[in-house]
């Protein structure tokens, strides 16, 4: 497989994912992605016609995010008609899957250059708007295995692995503090651009979700987010949601509900794009590569506990790259819930000081289909800022999957 290089990464700010209230909520998601594409092209003086394909992650592909948002965004951005696009859905791993898909095409020699990324407007197309839940409403499947909502899975992991409310709140406080420091020191500025409304007026130039005034006391005052859901009858025989999860784990007597709105990822809008190409394409385009993709992998896990696959996915990517955990300078582990990075850190024996050094989705938000691409860019910017060499980005995924990508700074 030929080398695949990353030439640039760009992202929008993450706006509050509430209809009519967030800074990006007035923009159709196609237009949000179109603006991201054009900003990248403008700042690189990119020949748009030299891009062979665009892959975009998007989770809730209905209504304004339906059809093929990748192709429609290209049309909205007025790119050349012969530039193609396709949309992928690997739940929360969609943005990174889109990047990996383009990288695989380049490495195989199918294309010379392409863009991977993602978009999600959670204010305009709310999570669950497709009505499908995780299992696609398959009643036959539910009688055999009921895949519970992810918040229940997160609390189940915490219960089984002994992570307490103090543990997850402590992690959440630290990620807020790290994000606040990163914003103050302008660590996100290279990848971040100011989004405008269609009339050219300012829309948003900063991440809206962080709460730098967070304290352990304020976190501790929040009620568990999923306790009521866990007590709700939902099974085919009237079982509660907690009961359905415990049927798969009968050695666990009860689920301790430790996750809250303060130690779970924020609902936001956002988009990101990653420009990749071969060495030869970059030379023709007059661009210098910023990083090389070393390896990528996915892995599956038991689908009820659901969120434990970042560790095996990361291990698989490391094996393919001929690397070990100690060879990775920086880790970006998506903070869907605080327990996810905590469990991954423990499972792989990672140094906590190398993980999410600029905060994560608890502070900054998780625009589902875009997050993987955003995290890859965050890792690359931090490698360059610190002079470090390698980073691994990984995310948990609905249905019991994980995804990981390793990059090396050039």
Phi, psi and omega in degrees: 000133181288156177296142177240126184249145172264125181260332176191159174222138178218147179215159171280165163297163174262115183265152179305131185272051179239130185306124176076358185245329180281156183294340179254002188289346179274352184260128172303138182302329174298318181289325177298315178291320178301318179295323178295317178299314183290325177296320177297313181299319182294316185285340177260357187052048188280136169284101185301328180291348179275354179273124184276326186200156179231127175242127185233128174276135177205128187273309184264087188268067176223164176051238185293341178256011179277196186057228175236096187296332178297309180293318182294326177293322175300318179293317179298327180278355180062040173282164178306143185296336183273003173275122186261167179207150175219155185246138182237153177226102167241051182047227187292346177271008189299316182296320178285325175299321178297318177298312181296326179296315178292319178301319180296321178296319180292314181298328179279350182085010179287326177223164178266326183206150179197172180235131172244156180173206181192167178209145173206123174252090185284347175281330184259330178232087188298153174304131182088004182294341177281349176071010188266347189053202182275330188264007179067022176059038180271100183296325178297317178295319183298329179293333179267318184208114181263113178277108186285162175303152189297328179298324176293319178299317180299316179292327177295317177299312181301317180297311185289330183259003173079023175276124186268173174300322178297323179296312184286326176292321178297320177296317181298318179298316181297321180291325175296318180294319180292320178295318179299318178295318180297319178294316180299322181270006175060038181287340181268355193295329183298319183271338188275137173231156181278123180276143177244157172286171183297336179271006177091353179284155181298138176252303182198135180234009182210157174292130187268342191276331185304146176235084185294345180271009180300140175229166175298326179294316180293324176294318182293340181280349183279139179283150175305134187280338191239009180294315180294319177299318181298331181271001183277129175294128181215346184285165181297338179246023177085010179293147173288165179297316176301317181298323178295320178293320184287341174298327179278336181234067186294345178282353175261122187284321182203154179268127174273118184271103186249347183271142182227181175296338183273342178240022174238165184292150181273149178272117186216168172257151176176165178212155179206152176223146180234119180269126181229155178189173175284167177298317183294320178297317180299320179296318179295325182278351181073030182246144176263133179291147177261330182201165176240141176277119183273319182193160175212153181200159169234162176207152178254161178214173180302128193283351176274312175289330157067320196252019185258005186277350174304323181296307178294328177295317178295317179299321179293318178296318178299317179298318180294329179274354184068036184236169174238172177305321182293342181279351183265122181281322183225139177241134169245106180249115188299132182269060175304316171217153184303327184293337183295305175295325178299316180291321180293318177301314180293316184297325184258352182070044183274144173289118182304329182291350178261359188254126173048053187293341178249028181083182182206202189293338175299319179272319192262339180101161187228086176283089198336294186287345183260343193300317182302317179291322178298314182297323178299317178293321177300317179295317181295316178301319182288325174301315181291322181295322186260351183076016179279173192251317191231150177215148175236129177249132181216149180221145168281157188219141178306149179082005178085057176223162173219158180220147181212145177222135179250131176238155177231127182295139177267000000 
